[in-house]
């Protein structure tokens, strides 16, 4: 049976909070097939047209009161109008009711405020858009607010930071359901970063490098990010870019601000960080799958890049129940 995803929207919601995760789930369904995908339903206080904050109007066929039966994943979006809607008792009570039947309860951006208003984040660690974190902390002291990560999992409850972080959250949910290879394929097809780890800061750039002006180099960046365990030595990368080694190294460094070797090392460190956070793989497997080869190299690169050992990072940032 397809997993039932109910996404709750309201007037003035952030369209990408809904559309980004919906596209992730839909593509995952296409890739998995065989009735093991996702069935997406939109719900609002009242069925009918609902207008996002950017003026785009969508058709919502189901009211919250009409949603019956078990729900696999409940997702509440955010938007500039969240402050108004968190005072709507029909919305809050409807979300509380559905959460009682859901295997997972999730929010994107300021949707965490509505979950908190419903009492669903009490005693839990949660995040939200950094602009809304102060409100979440001040208004709901029972919530352990962490404003830095792009998403946080606490038991069956997942909360994410602003807008694009909803895609990262959805990729994490797909990885939990179908494995990391399916999540990787979804990310590659959507041309987004491959499942940024939840512990990553909202304020950091995933690779710490500029996007090249050259399209072949942008494509090469994506190839490196998606294939950390491949042959990423300068001769192989230069050949893929159609340049001499010397010219490639000069142009890559000029356009990204880092050398090819440093970029590859950072990409592999990012992959290792993700694996440490969301898997129980031993360090030798993490080193191998991230392209770092051996645990000794993993340790050295991790200390140089993140200033923390792989073991300490896993103990601090590994997602619960992963």
Short mmCIF file of C-alpha atoms in Angstrom, two decimals, residues 4-11 13 18 40-48 50 58-68 71 74-77 91 94-95 97-98:
data_model
loop_
_atom_site.label_atom_id
_atom_site.label_comp_id
_atom_site.label_asym_id
_atom_site.label_seq_id
_atom_site.Cartn_x
_atom_site.Cartn_y
_atom_site.Cartn_z
CA UNK A 4 -0.52 8.30 2.91
CA UNK A 5 0.96 11.80 3.22
CA UNK A 6 -1.41 14.52 4.42
CA UNK A 7 -0.05 18.04 3.92
CA UNK A 8 -1.94 20.77 5.76
CA UNK A 9 -2.11 24.20 4.10
CA UNK A 10 -3.89 27.48 4.86
CA UNK A 11 -4.40 30.90 3.30
CA UNK A 13 1.07 29.49 3.19
CA UNK A 18 4.29 22.18 0.18
CA UNK A 40 -0.30 12.81 -1.28
CA UNK A 41 -3.42 14.53 0.05
CA UNK A 42 -3.84 18.24 0.72
CA UNK A 43 -6.08 19.34 3.56
CA UNK A 44 -7.21 22.72 4.88
CA UNK A 45 -9.75 23.94 7.40
CA UNK A 46 -12.24 24.13 4.53
CA UNK A 47 -12.09 22.43 1.15
CA UNK A 48 -11.83 24.70 -1.88
CA UNK A 50 -6.43 28.16 -1.03
CA UNK A 58 -4.39 25.67 -5.41
CA UNK A 59 -7.45 23.42 -5.15
CA UNK A 60 -7.82 21.55 -1.86
CA UNK A 61 -10.41 18.80 -2.11
CA UNK A 62 -10.49 17.76 1.55
CA UNK A 63 -11.23 19.63 4.76
CA UNK A 64 -9.42 18.64 7.94
CA UNK A 65 -12.66 17.33 9.37
CA UNK A 66 -13.09 14.98 6.39
CA UNK A 67 -9.70 13.33 6.80
CA UNK A 68 -10.33 9.94 8.35
CA UNK A 71 -2.14 8.71 8.26
CA UNK A 74 1.30 14.43 8.65
CA UNK A 75 3.08 17.53 7.37
CA UNK A 76 2.23 21.11 8.38
CA UNK A 77 3.66 23.88 6.20
CA UNK A 91 -6.96 24.21 12.41
CA UNK A 94 -7.72 19.22 13.44
CA UNK A 95 -3.93 18.85 13.37
CA UNK A 97 -6.52 14.91 15.98
CA UNK A 98 -4.66 13.76 12.87
#
